[in-house]
């Protein structure tokens, strides 16, 4: 009989709710600390913005925390809990946002955190949509402002006007402007 973990790894992308639930349970059994944090997240009424956390896995957040320095210059495509997280950690943050409502949510949260935190964040609003080629080009090119960057987080818009995954385009552009020490 094939071990459950082998089955789950093969089926996780296309699997049923039962399969995905089994995968989550197996992961939690292997990493109980993550299980507590995951459950706390799911039961909390706070959004990632309110919690000041990136919409990333806990191991990824732990990794970033381990290496993040106050003097870092961070760029993000897509504002959110990560914007708050980086600014609260003392980083200078430039984030490009395409949704005005979301931009306003971030500004509201940053203002609540005080002028010191708010002063470390530049929010660039580019109202881009996949069917607007020039706006999408500006959205991608915004990473060239204030280069080089110590850390770049690719989120935000998903598709460009040519049907290519926009996050892939952003990642290619990020590679050109990231500081390598």
mmCIF file with all atom_site columns, C-alpha atoms in Angstrom:
data_model
loop_
_atom_site.group_PDB
_atom_site.id
_atom_site.type_symbol
_atom_site.label_atom_id
_atom_site.label_alt_id
_atom_site.label_comp_id
_atom_site.label_asym_id
_atom_site.label_entity_id
_atom_site.label_seq_id
_atom_site.pdbx_PDB_ins_code
_atom_site.Cartn_x
_atom_site.Cartn_y
_atom_site.Cartn_z
_atom_site.occupancy
_atom_site.B_iso_or_equiv
_atom_site.pdbx_formal_charge
_atom_site.auth_seq_id
_atom_site.auth_comp_id
_atom_site.auth_asym_id
_atom_site.auth_atom_id
_atom_site.pdbx_PDB_model_num
ATOM 1   C CA . UNK A 1 1   ? 0.000   0.000  0.000   1.00 0.00 ? 1   UNK A CA 1
ATOM 2   C CA . UNK A 1 2   ? 1.281   3.442  -0.962  1.00 0.00 ? 2   UNK A CA 1
ATOM 3   C CA . UNK A 1 3   ? 1.872   5.868  1.958   1.00 0.00 ? 3   UNK A CA 1
ATOM 4   C CA . UNK A 1 4   ? -0.731  8.604  2.352   1.00 0.00 ? 4   UNK A CA 1
ATOM 5   C CA . UNK A 1 5   ? 1.909   11.324 1.913   1.00 0.00 ? 5   UNK A CA 1
ATOM 6   C CA . UNK A 1 6   ? 2.782   10.009 -1.572  1.00 0.00 ? 6   UNK A CA 1
ATOM 7   C CA . UNK A 1 7   ? -0.865  10.047 -2.571  1.00 0.00 ? 7   UNK A CA 1
ATOM 8   C CA . UNK A 1 8   ? -1.403  13.547 -1.228  1.00 0.00 ? 8   UNK A CA 1
ATOM 9   C CA . UNK A 1 9   ? 1.623   14.996 -3.020  1.00 0.00 ? 9   UNK A CA 1
ATOM 10  C CA . UNK A 1 10  ? 0.353   13.623 -6.352  1.00 0.00 ? 10  UNK A CA 1
ATOM 11  C CA . UNK A 1 11  ? -3.234  14.744 -5.860  1.00 0.00 ? 11  UNK A CA 1
ATOM 12  C CA . UNK A 1 12  ? -2.916  18.003 -3.944  1.00 0.00 ? 12  UNK A CA 1
ATOM 13  C CA . UNK A 1 13  ? -3.367  20.263 -6.971  1.00 0.00 ? 13  UNK A CA 1
ATOM 14  C CA . UNK A 1 14  ? -6.362  18.425 -8.407  1.00 0.00 ? 14  UNK A CA 1
ATOM 15  C CA . UNK A 1 15  ? -7.483  16.613 -5.279  1.00 0.00 ? 15  UNK A CA 1
ATOM 16  C CA . UNK A 1 16  ? -10.797 16.657 -3.539  1.00 0.00 ? 16  UNK A CA 1
ATOM 17  C CA . UNK A 1 17  ? -11.604 18.587 -0.384  1.00 0.00 ? 17  UNK A CA 1
ATOM 18  C CA . UNK A 1 18  ? -10.880 15.400 1.566   1.00 0.00 ? 18  UNK A CA 1
ATOM 19  C CA . UNK A 1 19  ? -7.439  15.098 -0.029  1.00 0.00 ? 19  UNK A CA 1
ATOM 20  C CA . UNK A 1 20  ? -6.585  18.741 0.626   1.00 0.00 ? 20  UNK A CA 1
ATOM 21  C CA . UNK A 1 21  ? -7.843  18.460 4.199   1.00 0.00 ? 21  UNK A CA 1
ATOM 22  C CA . UNK A 1 22  ? -5.705  15.343 4.749   1.00 0.00 ? 22  UNK A CA 1
ATOM 23  C CA . UNK A 1 23  ? -2.671  17.192 3.381   1.00 0.00 ? 23  UNK A CA 1
ATOM 24  C CA . UNK A 1 24  ? -3.262  20.095 5.787   1.00 0.00 ? 24  UNK A CA 1
ATOM 25  C CA . UNK A 1 25  ? -3.731  17.702 8.704   1.00 0.00 ? 25  UNK A CA 1
ATOM 26  C CA . UNK A 1 26  ? -0.512  15.843 7.815   1.00 0.00 ? 26  UNK A CA 1
ATOM 27  C CA . UNK A 1 27  ? 1.390   19.141 7.582   1.00 0.00 ? 27  UNK A CA 1
ATOM 28  C CA . UNK A 1 28  ? 0.029   20.223 10.972  1.00 0.00 ? 28  UNK A CA 1
ATOM 29  C CA . UNK A 1 29  ? 1.052   16.936 12.578  1.00 0.00 ? 29  UNK A CA 1
ATOM 30  C CA . UNK A 1 30  ? 4.587   17.383 11.240  1.00 0.00 ? 30  UNK A CA 1
ATOM 31  C CA . UNK A 1 31  ? 4.792   21.019 12.352  1.00 0.00 ? 31  UNK A CA 1
ATOM 32  C CA . UNK A 1 32  ? 2.586   21.590 15.426  1.00 0.00 ? 32  UNK A CA 1
ATOM 33  C CA . UNK A 1 33  ? 3.788   25.183 15.891  1.00 0.00 ? 33  UNK A CA 1
ATOM 34  C CA . UNK A 1 34  ? 2.530   26.019 12.385  1.00 0.00 ? 34  UNK A CA 1
ATOM 35  C CA . UNK A 1 35  ? -0.752  24.315 13.243  1.00 0.00 ? 35  UNK A CA 1
ATOM 36  C CA . UNK A 1 36  ? -1.320  26.612 16.213  1.00 0.00 ? 36  UNK A CA 1
ATOM 37  C CA . UNK A 1 37  ? -0.518  29.689 14.129  1.00 0.00 ? 37  UNK A CA 1
ATOM 38  C CA . UNK A 1 38  ? -2.672  28.483 11.228  1.00 0.00 ? 38  UNK A CA 1
ATOM 39  C CA . UNK A 1 39  ? -5.660  27.817 13.498  1.00 0.00 ? 39  UNK A CA 1
ATOM 40  C CA . UNK A 1 40  ? -5.178  31.158 15.228  1.00 0.00 ? 40  UNK A CA 1
ATOM 41  C CA . UNK A 1 41  ? -5.182  32.836 11.801  1.00 0.00 ? 41  UNK A CA 1
ATOM 42  C CA . UNK A 1 42  ? -8.350  31.068 10.687  1.00 0.00 ? 42  UNK A CA 1
ATOM 43  C CA . UNK A 1 43  ? -10.206 31.839 13.902  1.00 0.00 ? 43  UNK A CA 1
ATOM 44  C CA . UNK A 1 44  ? -9.115  35.476 14.053  1.00 0.00 ? 44  UNK A CA 1
ATOM 45  C CA . UNK A 1 45  ? -11.536 38.077 12.733  1.00 0.00 ? 45  UNK A CA 1
ATOM 46  C CA . UNK A 1 46  ? -8.574  40.208 11.627  1.00 0.00 ? 46  UNK A CA 1
ATOM 47  C CA . UNK A 1 47  ? -7.660  40.643 7.974   1.00 0.00 ? 47  UNK A CA 1
ATOM 48  C CA . UNK A 1 48  ? -3.975  40.400 6.960   1.00 0.00 ? 48  UNK A CA 1
ATOM 49  C CA . UNK A 1 49  ? -3.923  44.212 6.842   1.00 0.00 ? 49  UNK A CA 1
ATOM 50  C CA . UNK A 1 50  ? -5.299  44.489 10.381  1.00 0.00 ? 50  UNK A CA 1
ATOM 51  C CA . UNK A 1 51  ? -2.874  41.806 11.577  1.00 0.00 ? 51  UNK A CA 1
ATOM 52  C CA . UNK A 1 52  ? 0.021   43.468 9.756   1.00 0.00 ? 52  UNK A CA 1
ATOM 53  C CA . UNK A 1 53  ? 1.076   40.212 8.136   1.00 0.00 ? 53  UNK A CA 1
ATOM 54  C CA . UNK A 1 54  ? 1.939   39.251 4.572   1.00 0.00 ? 54  UNK A CA 1
ATOM 55  C CA . UNK A 1 55  ? -0.436  36.853 2.838   1.00 0.00 ? 55  UNK A CA 1
ATOM 56  C CA . UNK A 1 56  ? 2.300   34.206 2.823   1.00 0.00 ? 56  UNK A CA 1
ATOM 57  C CA . UNK A 1 57  ? 2.877   30.867 4.504   1.00 0.00 ? 57  UNK A CA 1
ATOM 58  C CA . UNK A 1 58  ? 4.221   30.913 8.053   1.00 0.00 ? 58  UNK A CA 1
ATOM 59  C CA . UNK A 1 59  ? 7.571   29.357 7.042   1.00 0.00 ? 59  UNK A CA 1
ATOM 60  C CA . UNK A 1 60  ? 7.993   32.112 4.452   1.00 0.00 ? 60  UNK A CA 1
ATOM 61  C CA . UNK A 1 61  ? 7.153   34.824 7.003   1.00 0.00 ? 61  UNK A CA 1
ATOM 62  C CA . UNK A 1 62  ? 9.636   33.256 9.445   1.00 0.00 ? 62  UNK A CA 1
ATOM 63  C CA . UNK A 1 63  ? 12.322  33.244 6.754   1.00 0.00 ? 63  UNK A CA 1
ATOM 64  C CA . UNK A 1 64  ? 11.729  36.902 5.911   1.00 0.00 ? 64  UNK A CA 1
ATOM 65  C CA . UNK A 1 65  ? 11.755  37.884 9.603   1.00 0.00 ? 65  UNK A CA 1
ATOM 66  C CA . UNK A 1 66  ? 15.058  36.094 10.080  1.00 0.00 ? 66  UNK A CA 1
ATOM 67  C CA . UNK A 1 67  ? 16.827  38.070 7.338   1.00 0.00 ? 67  UNK A CA 1
ATOM 68  C CA . UNK A 1 68  ? 14.923  41.359 7.254   1.00 0.00 ? 68  UNK A CA 1
ATOM 69  C CA . UNK A 1 69  ? 16.907  44.456 8.273   1.00 0.00 ? 69  UNK A CA 1
ATOM 70  C CA . UNK A 1 70  ? 15.581  47.898 9.191   1.00 0.00 ? 70  UNK A CA 1
ATOM 71  C CA . UNK A 1 71  ? 17.694  49.538 6.515   1.00 0.00 ? 71  UNK A CA 1
ATOM 72  C CA . UNK A 1 72  ? 16.140  47.467 3.716   1.00 0.00 ? 72  UNK A CA 1
ATOM 73  C CA . UNK A 1 73  ? 14.428  49.143 0.796   1.00 0.00 ? 73  UNK A CA 1
ATOM 74  C CA . UNK A 1 74  ? 11.442  46.978 -0.124  1.00 0.00 ? 74  UNK A CA 1
ATOM 75  C CA . UNK A 1 75  ? 9.354   47.103 -3.286  1.00 0.00 ? 75  UNK A CA 1
ATOM 76  C CA . UNK A 1 76  ? 5.971   45.416 -3.673  1.00 0.00 ? 76  UNK A CA 1
ATOM 77  C CA . UNK A 1 77  ? 3.565   44.912 -6.490  1.00 0.00 ? 77  UNK A CA 1
ATOM 78  C CA . UNK A 1 78  ? 0.292   44.920 -4.601  1.00 0.00 ? 78  UNK A CA 1
ATOM 79  C CA . UNK A 1 79  ? -0.191  46.590 -1.220  1.00 0.00 ? 79  UNK A CA 1
ATOM 80  C CA . UNK A 1 80  ? -1.519  44.654 1.751   1.00 0.00 ? 80  UNK A CA 1
ATOM 81  C CA . UNK A 1 81  ? -0.586  43.191 5.093   1.00 0.00 ? 81  UNK A CA 1
ATOM 82  C CA . UNK A 1 82  ? 2.984   42.848 3.822   1.00 0.00 ? 82  UNK A CA 1
ATOM 83  C CA . UNK A 1 83  ? 3.188   46.639 3.372   1.00 0.00 ? 83  UNK A CA 1
ATOM 84  C CA . UNK A 1 84  ? 2.265   47.098 7.019   1.00 0.00 ? 84  UNK A CA 1
ATOM 85  C CA . UNK A 1 85  ? 4.618   44.269 8.058   1.00 0.00 ? 85  UNK A CA 1
ATOM 86  C CA . UNK A 1 86  ? 7.669   45.747 6.295   1.00 0.00 ? 86  UNK A CA 1
ATOM 87  C CA . UNK A 1 87  ? 6.978   49.330 7.406   1.00 0.00 ? 87  UNK A CA 1
ATOM 88  C CA . UNK A 1 88  ? 6.443   48.255 11.036  1.00 0.00 ? 88  UNK A CA 1
ATOM 89  C CA . UNK A 1 89  ? 9.784   46.405 10.855  1.00 0.00 ? 89  UNK A CA 1
ATOM 90  C CA . UNK A 1 90  ? 11.478  49.702 9.995   1.00 0.00 ? 90  UNK A CA 1
ATOM 91  C CA . UNK A 1 91  ? 11.952  49.178 6.256   1.00 0.00 ? 91  UNK A CA 1
ATOM 92  C CA . UNK A 1 92  ? 11.422  51.802 3.561   1.00 0.00 ? 92  UNK A CA 1
ATOM 93  C CA . UNK A 1 93  ? 8.614   50.488 1.358   1.00 0.00 ? 93  UNK A CA 1
ATOM 94  C CA . UNK A 1 94  ? 7.435   51.422 -2.111  1.00 0.00 ? 94  UNK A CA 1
ATOM 95  C CA . UNK A 1 95  ? 4.285   49.601 -3.132  1.00 0.00 ? 95  UNK A CA 1
ATOM 96  C CA . UNK A 1 96  ? 2.391   49.816 -6.403  1.00 0.00 ? 96  UNK A CA 1
ATOM 97  C CA . UNK A 1 97  ? -1.329  49.326 -6.104  1.00 0.00 ? 97  UNK A CA 1
ATOM 98  C CA . UNK A 1 98  ? -3.886  49.129 -8.913  1.00 0.00 ? 98  UNK A CA 1
ATOM 99  C CA . UNK A 1 99  ? -7.068  49.127 -6.810  1.00 0.00 ? 99  UNK A CA 1
ATOM 100 C CA . UNK A 1 100 ? -8.121  52.427 -5.228  1.00 0.00 ? 100 UNK A CA 1
ATOM 101 C CA . UNK A 1 101 ? -10.226 50.800 -2.501  1.00 0.00 ? 101 UNK A CA 1
ATOM 102 C CA . UNK A 1 102 ? -7.284  48.596 -1.443  1.00 0.00 ? 102 UNK A CA 1
ATOM 103 C CA . UNK A 1 103 ? -4.905  51.579 -1.538  1.00 0.00 ? 103 UNK A CA 1
ATOM 104 C CA . UNK A 1 104 ? -7.257  53.483 0.781   1.00 0.00 ? 104 UNK A CA 1
ATOM 105 C CA . UNK A 1 105 ? -7.425  50.505 3.187   1.00 0.00 ? 105 UNK A CA 1
ATOM 106 C CA . UNK A 1 106 ? -3.627  50.421 3.435   1.00 0.00 ? 106 UNK A CA 1
ATOM 107 C CA . UNK A 1 107 ? -3.351  54.185 3.919   1.00 0.00 ? 107 UNK A CA 1
ATOM 108 C CA . UNK A 1 108 ? -5.941  54.038 6.699   1.00 0.00 ? 108 UNK A CA 1
ATOM 109 C CA . UNK A 1 109 ? -4.046  51.270 8.519   1.00 0.00 ? 109 UNK A CA 1
ATOM 110 C CA . UNK A 1 110 ? -0.684  53.023 8.108   1.00 0.00 ? 110 UNK A CA 1
ATOM 111 C CA . UNK A 1 111 ? -2.124  56.289 9.428   1.00 0.00 ? 111 UNK A CA 1
ATOM 112 C CA . UNK A 1 112 ? -3.356  54.433 12.537  1.00 0.00 ? 112 UNK A CA 1
ATOM 113 C CA . UNK A 1 113 ? 0.184   53.177 13.128  1.00 0.00 ? 113 UNK A CA 1
ATOM 114 C CA . UNK A 1 114 ? 1.497   56.739 13.316  1.00 0.00 ? 114 UNK A CA 1
ATOM 115 C CA . UNK A 1 115 ? 3.513   59.181 11.271  1.00 0.00 ? 115 UNK A CA 1
ATOM 116 C CA . UNK A 1 116 ? 6.840   57.412 11.795  1.00 0.00 ? 116 UNK A CA 1
ATOM 117 C CA . UNK A 1 117 ? 5.610   54.179 10.208  1.00 0.00 ? 117 UNK A CA 1
ATOM 118 C CA . UNK A 1 118 ? 3.559   56.029 7.570   1.00 0.00 ? 118 UNK A CA 1
ATOM 119 C CA . UNK A 1 119 ? 6.581   58.106 6.527   1.00 0.00 ? 119 UNK A CA 1
ATOM 120 C CA . UNK A 1 120 ? 8.435   54.946 5.490   1.00 0.00 ? 120 UNK A CA 1
ATOM 121 C CA . UNK A 1 121 ? 5.833   53.983 2.870   1.00 0.00 ? 121 UNK A CA 1
ATOM 122 C CA . UNK A 1 122 ? 5.289   55.335 -0.616  1.00 0.00 ? 122 UNK A CA 1
ATOM 123 C CA . UNK A 1 123 ? 2.113   54.078 -2.273  1.00 0.00 ? 123 UNK A CA 1
ATOM 124 C CA . UNK A 1 124 ? 2.126   54.480 -6.033  1.00 0.00 ? 124 UNK A CA 1
ATOM 125 C CA . UNK A 1 125 ? -1.381  54.236 -7.446  1.00 0.00 ? 125 UNK A CA 1
ATOM 126 C CA . UNK A 1 126 ? -1.526  53.001 -11.038 1.00 0.00 ? 126 UNK A CA 1
ATOM 127 C CA . UNK A 1 127 ? -5.101  52.043 -11.948 1.00 0.00 ? 127 UNK A CA 1
ATOM 128 C CA . UNK A 1 128 ? -4.065  49.241 -14.287 1.00 0.00 ? 128 UNK A CA 1
ATOM 129 C CA . UNK A 1 129 ? -6.247  46.470 -15.621 1.00 0.00 ? 129 UNK A CA 1
ATOM 130 C CA . UNK A 1 130 ? -5.272  43.625 -17.940 1.00 0.00 ? 130 UNK A CA 1
ATOM 131 C CA . UNK A 1 131 ? -7.027  45.259 -20.907 1.00 0.00 ? 131 UNK A CA 1
ATOM 132 C CA . UNK A 1 132 ? -5.014  48.508 -20.535 1.00 0.00 ? 132 UNK A CA 1
ATOM 133 C CA . UNK A 1 133 ? -1.574  47.850 -22.108 1.00 0.00 ? 133 UNK A CA 1
ATOM 134 C CA . UNK A 1 134 ? -0.002  51.222 -21.290 1.00 0.00 ? 134 UNK A CA 1
ATOM 135 C CA . UNK A 1 135 ? -1.165  51.159 -17.676 1.00 0.00 ? 135 UNK A CA 1
ATOM 136 C CA . UNK A 1 136 ? 0.149   47.593 -17.301 1.00 0.00 ? 136 UNK A CA 1
ATOM 137 C CA . UNK A 1 137 ? 3.537   48.669 -18.698 1.00 0.00 ? 137 UNK A CA 1
ATOM 138 C CA . UNK A 1 138 ? 3.671   51.516 -16.164 1.00 0.00 ? 138 UNK A CA 1
ATOM 139 C CA . UNK A 1 139 ? 2.666   49.117 -13.395 1.00 0.00 ? 139 UNK A CA 1
ATOM 140 C CA . UNK A 1 140 ? 5.535   46.754 -14.228 1.00 0.00 ? 140 UNK A CA 1
ATOM 141 C CA . UNK A 1 141 ? 8.058   49.556 -14.811 1.00 0.00 ? 141 UNK A CA 1
ATOM 142 C CA . UNK A 1 142 ? 7.298   51.163 -11.434 1.00 0.00 ? 142 UNK A CA 1
ATOM 143 C CA . UNK A 1 143 ? 9.934   48.884 -9.875  1.00 0.00 ? 143 UNK A CA 1
ATOM 144 C CA . UNK A 1 144 ? 12.601  51.056 -11.485 1.00 0.00 ? 144 UNK A CA 1
ATOM 145 C CA . UNK A 1 145 ? 11.792  53.870 -9.033  1.00 0.00 ? 145 UNK A CA 1
ATOM 146 C CA . UNK A 1 146 ? 14.381  54.055 -6.271  1.00 0.00 ? 146 UNK A CA 1
ATOM 147 C CA . UNK A 1 147 ? 16.461  51.074 -7.348  1.00 0.00 ? 147 UNK A CA 1
ATOM 148 C CA . UNK A 1 148 ? 18.224  48.934 -6.317  1.00 0.00 ? 148 UNK A CA 1
ATOM 149 C CA . UNK A 1 149 ? 15.886  47.105 -3.957  1.00 0.00 ? 149 UNK A CA 1
ATOM 150 C CA . UNK A 1 150 ? 16.926  44.787 -1.137  1.00 0.00 ? 150 UNK A CA 1
ATOM 151 C CA . UNK A 1 151 ? 13.715  42.791 -1.262  1.00 0.00 ? 151 UNK A CA 1
ATOM 152 C CA . UNK A 1 152 ? 10.915  42.643 -3.817  1.00 0.00 ? 152 UNK A CA 1
ATOM 153 C CA . UNK A 1 153 ? 7.550   40.981 -3.232  1.00 0.00 ? 153 UNK A CA 1
ATOM 154 C CA . UNK A 1 154 ? 5.535   40.079 -6.323  1.00 0.00 ? 154 UNK A CA 1
ATOM 155 C CA . UNK A 1 155 ? 1.793   40.052 -5.784  1.00 0.00 ? 155 UNK A CA 1
ATOM 156 C CA . UNK A 1 156 ? -0.807  42.399 -7.261  1.00 0.00 ? 156 UNK A CA 1
ATOM 157 C CA . UNK A 1 157 ? -2.291  42.034 -10.736 1.00 0.00 ? 157 UNK A CA 1
ATOM 158 C CA . UNK A 1 158 ? -2.285  38.511 -12.131 1.00 0.00 ? 158 UNK A CA 1
ATOM 159 C CA . UNK A 1 159 ? -2.602  38.826 -15.922 1.00 0.00 ? 159 UNK A CA 1
ATOM 160 C CA . UNK A 1 160 ? -1.386  41.266 -18.533 1.00 0.00 ? 160 UNK A CA 1
ATOM 161 C CA . UNK A 1 161 ? -2.977  42.386 -21.798 1.00 0.00 ? 161 UNK A CA 1
ATOM 162 C CA . UNK A 1 162 ? -1.235  39.612 -23.763 1.00 0.00 ? 162 UNK A CA 1
ATOM 163 C CA . UNK A 1 163 ? -2.551  36.836 -21.515 1.00 0.00 ? 163 UNK A CA 1
ATOM 164 C CA . UNK A 1 164 ? 0.859   36.258 -19.930 1.00 0.00 ? 164 UNK A CA 1
ATOM 165 C CA . UNK A 1 165 ? 0.993   35.865 -16.153 1.00 0.00 ? 165 UNK A CA 1
ATOM 166 C CA . UNK A 1 166 ? 1.832   39.420 -15.092 1.00 0.00 ? 166 UNK A CA 1
ATOM 167 C CA . UNK A 1 167 ? 3.525   38.196 -11.933 1.00 0.00 ? 167 UNK A CA 1
ATOM 168 C CA . UNK A 1 168 ? 6.014   36.359 -14.136 1.00 0.00 ? 168 UNK A CA 1
ATOM 169 C CA . UNK A 1 169 ? 6.758   39.607 -16.009 1.00 0.00 ? 169 UNK A CA 1
ATOM 170 C CA . UNK A 1 170 ? 7.160   41.399 -12.690 1.00 0.00 ? 170 UNK A CA 1
ATOM 171 C CA . UNK A 1 171 ? 9.547   38.714 -11.450 1.00 0.00 ? 171 UNK A CA 1
ATOM 172 C CA . UNK A 1 172 ? 11.705  39.097 -14.565 1.00 0.00 ? 172 UNK A CA 1
ATOM 173 C CA . UNK A 1 173 ? 11.796  42.861 -14.056 1.00 0.00 ? 173 UNK A CA 1
ATOM 174 C CA . UNK A 1 174 ? 12.577  42.437 -10.331 1.00 0.00 ? 174 UNK A CA 1
ATOM 175 C CA . UNK A 1 175 ? 15.659  40.367 -11.154 1.00 0.00 ? 175 UNK A CA 1
ATOM 176 C CA . UNK A 1 176 ? 17.115  43.378 -12.979 1.00 0.00 ? 176 UNK A CA 1
ATOM 177 C CA . UNK A 1 177 ? 16.787  45.800 -10.042 1.00 0.00 ? 177 UNK A CA 1
ATOM 178 C CA . UNK A 1 178 ? 17.436  43.714 -6.928  1.00 0.00 ? 178 UNK A CA 1
ATOM 179 C CA . UNK A 1 179 ? 20.568  44.455 -4.912  1.00 0.00 ? 179 UNK A CA 1
ATOM 180 C CA . UNK A 1 180 ? 22.944  41.513 -4.823  1.00 0.00 ? 180 UNK A CA 1
ATOM 181 C CA . UNK A 1 181 ? 25.481  41.630 -1.975  1.00 0.00 ? 181 UNK A CA 1
#
